[in-house]
Coordinates of C-alpha atoms in Angstrom, one line a residue:
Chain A
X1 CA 74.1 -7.1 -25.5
X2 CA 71.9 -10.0 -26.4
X3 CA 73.2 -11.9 -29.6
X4 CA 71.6 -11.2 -32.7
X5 CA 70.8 -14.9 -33.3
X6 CA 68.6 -14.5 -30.1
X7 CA 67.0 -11.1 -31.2
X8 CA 66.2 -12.9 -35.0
X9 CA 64.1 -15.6 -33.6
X10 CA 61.1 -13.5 -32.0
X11 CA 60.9 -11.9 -35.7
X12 CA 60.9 -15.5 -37.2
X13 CA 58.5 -16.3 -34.9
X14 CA 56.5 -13.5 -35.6
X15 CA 57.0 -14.5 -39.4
X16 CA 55.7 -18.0 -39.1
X17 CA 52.5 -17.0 -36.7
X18 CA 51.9 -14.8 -40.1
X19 CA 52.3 -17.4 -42.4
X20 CA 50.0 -19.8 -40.5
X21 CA 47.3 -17.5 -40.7
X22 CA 47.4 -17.5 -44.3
X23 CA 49.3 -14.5 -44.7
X24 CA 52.7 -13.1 -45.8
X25 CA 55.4 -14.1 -43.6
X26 CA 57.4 -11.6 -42.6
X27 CA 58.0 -10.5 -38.8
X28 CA 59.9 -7.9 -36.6
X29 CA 60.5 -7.1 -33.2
X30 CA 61.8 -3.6 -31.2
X31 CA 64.0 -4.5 -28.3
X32 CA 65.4 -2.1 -26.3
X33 CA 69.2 -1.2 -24.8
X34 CA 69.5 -3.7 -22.8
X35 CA 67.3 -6.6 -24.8
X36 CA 64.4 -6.0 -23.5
X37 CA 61.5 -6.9 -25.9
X38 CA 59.3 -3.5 -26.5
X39 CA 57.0 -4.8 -29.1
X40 CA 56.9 -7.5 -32.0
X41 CA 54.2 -8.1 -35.2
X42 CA 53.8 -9.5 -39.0
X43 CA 52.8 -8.5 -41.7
X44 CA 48.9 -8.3 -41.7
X45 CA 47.6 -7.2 -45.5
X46 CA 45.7 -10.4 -45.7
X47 CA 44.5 -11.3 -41.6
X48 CA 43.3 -7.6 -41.8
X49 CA 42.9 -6.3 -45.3
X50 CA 45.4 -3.7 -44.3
X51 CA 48.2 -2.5 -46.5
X52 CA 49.6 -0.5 -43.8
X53 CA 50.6 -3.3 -41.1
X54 CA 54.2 -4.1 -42.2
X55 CA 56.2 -6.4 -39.8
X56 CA 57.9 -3.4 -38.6
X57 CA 55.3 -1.1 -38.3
X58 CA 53.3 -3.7 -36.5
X59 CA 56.4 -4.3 -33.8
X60 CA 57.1 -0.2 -33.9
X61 CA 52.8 -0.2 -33.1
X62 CA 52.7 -2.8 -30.3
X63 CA 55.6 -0.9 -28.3
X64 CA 53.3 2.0 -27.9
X65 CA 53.7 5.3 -27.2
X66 CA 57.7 5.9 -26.4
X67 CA 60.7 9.1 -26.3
X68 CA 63.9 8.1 -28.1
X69 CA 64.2 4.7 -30.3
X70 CA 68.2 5.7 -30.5
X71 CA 69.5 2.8 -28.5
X72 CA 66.3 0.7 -29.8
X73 CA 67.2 -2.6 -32.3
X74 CA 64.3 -3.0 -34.9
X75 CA 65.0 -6.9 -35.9
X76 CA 63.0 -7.7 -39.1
X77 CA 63.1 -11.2 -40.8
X78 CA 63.8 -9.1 -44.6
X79 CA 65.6 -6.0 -45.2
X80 CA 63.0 -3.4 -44.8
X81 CA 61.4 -1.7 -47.9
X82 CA 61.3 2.0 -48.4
X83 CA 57.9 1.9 -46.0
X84 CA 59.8 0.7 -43.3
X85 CA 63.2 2.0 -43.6
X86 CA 61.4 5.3 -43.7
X87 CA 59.6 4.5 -40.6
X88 CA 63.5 3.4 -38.8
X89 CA 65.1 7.1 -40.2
X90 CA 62.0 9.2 -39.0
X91 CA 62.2 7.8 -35.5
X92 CA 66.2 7.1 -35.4
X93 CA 66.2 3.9 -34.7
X94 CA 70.3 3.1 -33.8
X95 CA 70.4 -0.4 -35.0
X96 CA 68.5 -2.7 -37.6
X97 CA 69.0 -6.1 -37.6
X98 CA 68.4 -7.8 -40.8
X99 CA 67.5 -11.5 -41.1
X100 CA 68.4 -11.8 -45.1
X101 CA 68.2 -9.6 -47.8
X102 CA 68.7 -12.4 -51.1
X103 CA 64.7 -12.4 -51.7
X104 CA 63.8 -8.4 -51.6
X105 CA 66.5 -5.9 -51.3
X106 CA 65.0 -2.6 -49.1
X107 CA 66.4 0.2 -47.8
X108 CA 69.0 -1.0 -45.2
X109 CA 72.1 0.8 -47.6
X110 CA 70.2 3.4 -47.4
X111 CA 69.6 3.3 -43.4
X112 CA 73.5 2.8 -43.0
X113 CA 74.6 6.0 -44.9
X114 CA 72.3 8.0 -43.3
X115 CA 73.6 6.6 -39.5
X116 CA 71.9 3.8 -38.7
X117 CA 73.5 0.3 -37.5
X118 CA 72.9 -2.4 -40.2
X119 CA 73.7 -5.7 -38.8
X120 CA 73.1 -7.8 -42.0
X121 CA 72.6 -11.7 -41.8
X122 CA 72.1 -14.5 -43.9
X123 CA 69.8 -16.7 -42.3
X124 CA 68.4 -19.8 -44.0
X125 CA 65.0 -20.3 -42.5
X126 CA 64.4 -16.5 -43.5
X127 CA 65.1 -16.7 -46.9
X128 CA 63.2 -20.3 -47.0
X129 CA 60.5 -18.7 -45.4
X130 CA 60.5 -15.6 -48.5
X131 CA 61.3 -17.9 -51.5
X132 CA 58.6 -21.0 -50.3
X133 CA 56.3 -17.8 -49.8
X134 CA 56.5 -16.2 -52.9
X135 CA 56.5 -19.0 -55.1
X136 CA 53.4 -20.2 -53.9
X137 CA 51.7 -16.7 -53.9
X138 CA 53.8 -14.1 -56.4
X139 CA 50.6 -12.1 -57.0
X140 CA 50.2 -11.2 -53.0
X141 CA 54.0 -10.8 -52.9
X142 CA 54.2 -8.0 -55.0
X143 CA 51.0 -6.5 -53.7
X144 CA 52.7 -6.2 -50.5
X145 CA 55.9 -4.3 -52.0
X146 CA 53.7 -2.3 -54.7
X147 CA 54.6 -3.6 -58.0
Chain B
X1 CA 41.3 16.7 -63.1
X2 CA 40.1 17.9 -59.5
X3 CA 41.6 20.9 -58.6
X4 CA 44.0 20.7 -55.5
X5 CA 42.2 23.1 -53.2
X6 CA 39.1 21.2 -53.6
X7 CA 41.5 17.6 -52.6
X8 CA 43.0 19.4 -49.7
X9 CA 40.0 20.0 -48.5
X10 CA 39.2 17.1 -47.3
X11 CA 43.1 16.7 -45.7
X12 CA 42.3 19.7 -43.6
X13 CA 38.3 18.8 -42.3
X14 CA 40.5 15.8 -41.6
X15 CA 43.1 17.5 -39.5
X16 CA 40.2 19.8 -37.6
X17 CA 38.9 16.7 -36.5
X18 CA 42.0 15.4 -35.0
X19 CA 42.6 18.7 -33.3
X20 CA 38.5 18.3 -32.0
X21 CA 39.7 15.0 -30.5
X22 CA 42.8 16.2 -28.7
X23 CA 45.3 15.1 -31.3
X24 CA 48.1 15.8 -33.4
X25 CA 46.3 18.2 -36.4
X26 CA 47.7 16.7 -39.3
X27 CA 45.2 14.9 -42.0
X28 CA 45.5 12.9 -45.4
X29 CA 43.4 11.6 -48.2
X30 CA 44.2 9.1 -51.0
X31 CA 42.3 9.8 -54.3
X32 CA 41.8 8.1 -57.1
X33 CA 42.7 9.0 -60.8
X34 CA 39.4 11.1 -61.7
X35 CA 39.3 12.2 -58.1
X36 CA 37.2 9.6 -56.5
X37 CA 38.3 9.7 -53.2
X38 CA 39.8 6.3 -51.9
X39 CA 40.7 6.7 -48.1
X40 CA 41.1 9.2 -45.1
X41 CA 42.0 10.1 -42.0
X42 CA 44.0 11.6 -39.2
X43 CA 47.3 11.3 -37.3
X44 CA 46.1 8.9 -34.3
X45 CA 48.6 8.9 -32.4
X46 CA 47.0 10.4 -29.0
X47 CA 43.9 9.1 -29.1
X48 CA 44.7 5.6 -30.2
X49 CA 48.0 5.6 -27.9
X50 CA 49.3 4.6 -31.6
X51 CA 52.7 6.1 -32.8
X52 CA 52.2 4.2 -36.2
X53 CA 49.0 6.0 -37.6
X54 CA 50.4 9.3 -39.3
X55 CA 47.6 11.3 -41.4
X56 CA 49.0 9.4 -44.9
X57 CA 49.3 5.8 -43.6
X58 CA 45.9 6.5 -42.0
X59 CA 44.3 7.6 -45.2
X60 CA 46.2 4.7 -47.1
X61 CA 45.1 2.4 -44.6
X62 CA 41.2 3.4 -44.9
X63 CA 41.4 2.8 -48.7
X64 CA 42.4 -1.2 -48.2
X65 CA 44.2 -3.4 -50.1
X66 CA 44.8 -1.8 -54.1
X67 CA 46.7 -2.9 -56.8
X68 CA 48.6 0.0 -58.8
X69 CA 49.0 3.5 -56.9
X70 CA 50.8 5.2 -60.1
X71 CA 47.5 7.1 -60.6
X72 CA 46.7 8.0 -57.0
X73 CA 46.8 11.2 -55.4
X74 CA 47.8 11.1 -51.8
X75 CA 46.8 14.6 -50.4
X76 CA 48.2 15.8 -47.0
X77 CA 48.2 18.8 -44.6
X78 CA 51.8 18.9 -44.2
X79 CA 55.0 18.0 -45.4
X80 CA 55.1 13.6 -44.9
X81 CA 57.7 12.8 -43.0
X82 CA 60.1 10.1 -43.8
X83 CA 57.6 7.5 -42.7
X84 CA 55.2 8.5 -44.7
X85 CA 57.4 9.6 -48.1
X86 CA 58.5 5.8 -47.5
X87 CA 55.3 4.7 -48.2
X88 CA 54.3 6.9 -50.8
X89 CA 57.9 5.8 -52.5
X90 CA 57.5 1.9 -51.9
X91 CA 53.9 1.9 -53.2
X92 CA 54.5 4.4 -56.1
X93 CA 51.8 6.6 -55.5
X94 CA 52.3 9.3 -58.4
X95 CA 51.5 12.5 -57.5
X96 CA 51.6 14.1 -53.6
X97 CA 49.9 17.3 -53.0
X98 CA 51.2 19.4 -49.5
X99 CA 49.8 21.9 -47.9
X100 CA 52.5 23.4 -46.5
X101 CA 56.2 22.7 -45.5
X102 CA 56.8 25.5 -43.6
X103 CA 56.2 24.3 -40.4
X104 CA 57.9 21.2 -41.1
X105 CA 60.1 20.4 -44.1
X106 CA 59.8 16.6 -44.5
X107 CA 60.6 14.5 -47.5
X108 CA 58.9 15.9 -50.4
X109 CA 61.9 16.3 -52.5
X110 CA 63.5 13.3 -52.3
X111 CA 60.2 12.1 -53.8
X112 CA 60.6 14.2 -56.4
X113 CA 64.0 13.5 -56.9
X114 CA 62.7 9.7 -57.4
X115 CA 59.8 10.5 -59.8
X116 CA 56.4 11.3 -57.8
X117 CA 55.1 14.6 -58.4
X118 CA 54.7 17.1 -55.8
X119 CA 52.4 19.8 -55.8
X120 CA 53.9 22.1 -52.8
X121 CA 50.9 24.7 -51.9
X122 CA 51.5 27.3 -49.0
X123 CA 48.0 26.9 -47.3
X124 CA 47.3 29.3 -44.2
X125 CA 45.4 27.1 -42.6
X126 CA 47.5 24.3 -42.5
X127 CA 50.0 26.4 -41.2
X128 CA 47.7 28.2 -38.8
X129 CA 46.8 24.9 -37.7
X130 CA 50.7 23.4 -37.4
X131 CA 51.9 26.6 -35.9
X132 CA 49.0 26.6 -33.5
X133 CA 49.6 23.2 -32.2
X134 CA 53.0 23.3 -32.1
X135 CA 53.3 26.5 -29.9
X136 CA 50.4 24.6 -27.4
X137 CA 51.8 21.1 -27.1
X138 CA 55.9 21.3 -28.3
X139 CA 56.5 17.8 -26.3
X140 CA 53.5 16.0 -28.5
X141 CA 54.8 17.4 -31.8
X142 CA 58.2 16.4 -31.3
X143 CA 57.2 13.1 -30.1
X144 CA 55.2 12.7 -33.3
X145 CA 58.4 13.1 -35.4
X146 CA 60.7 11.4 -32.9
X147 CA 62.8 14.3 -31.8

């Protein structure tokens, strides 16, 4: 099993190719049993104008086409909001791998009593990544979580 | 108000046209408060090779970046699946209106049981249409709702 550490930085990656494009920096990535990377994303409201690119949904996207996410990890920079913890339960996705939850606190409870694997870190460049993010720009920030 | 038949309307010429194009018959439209329609569209998932484009996150894709969903309508064929009542939760959309949830009983009441009102119809022709597809293409459908 790959560590988690390892897993984390293709999301944070992902997270700061988002934020250099100007938009909100927040990445994910679906690897597979053995580690193997399936598909990765950010967040693209602002590079596309689309509401409906999530980190997770992008990652979930780029992997295609595929039977059986239950021995899948979905690594995600921030604990995935109701969107994308929906989007984990629907396809049973085993494991979730969460790179902070201080700044926005999603569904991952939620995930875990219902089954999944919630592997819940603490990681300083996510959160610095969140906080820096939505202090410079609160009004896309809540835009992107509806409220 | 618009009356619902004339909203689902547009979820089911949306569906038809997936079917037409080989796909997964299951269609969506967001509306606006005096029924102004806002976005629309199709489960994509066959013909765009894209697992992430239900019929809702389609039709709340189409209608772009928005501020405020409370007084939206997100209309759809069939019962939304946890995916899909994720993002109709996250983004407080108010008010859901389903064709049917016989074919497929998704998440409708846990919206309700979080505030969005549902408007449950029993629509033939969503079902004829489910039923239809399901009893052609069983491997597609289930794919479509990760089973």
């Amino acid at each position: 099993m790959t560590d988690t550490a390892t897993l984390l930085a293709v999301a944070v990656e992902e997270a700061r190719l988002g934020l250099a494009e100007g938009g909100i920096p927040i990445g994910a990535a679906l690897f597979g049993p053995d580690g193997e990377l399936l598909g990765r994303g950010h967040n693209r409201r602002v590079q596309d104008g689309d509401p409906s690119t999530h980190a997770e949904t992008a990652a979930f996207r780029d992997a295609g086409r595929l039977r059986g996410y239950g021995r899948t990890t979905m690594v995600t920079t921030l604990s995935p909001c109701w969107y994308c913890s929906g989007l984990v339960r629907q396809f049973g996705i085993g494991r979730v791998v969460v790179g902070e939850a201080e700044t926005f606190h999603g569904g991952h409870d939620w995930l875990a009593e219902h089954g999944v694997q919630i592997v819940l870190l603490d990681d300083p460049e996510c959160k610095t990544l969140m906080r820096d993010f939505i202090a410079a720009k609160p009004e896309l920030w809540f835009e992107d979580i509806g409220e």
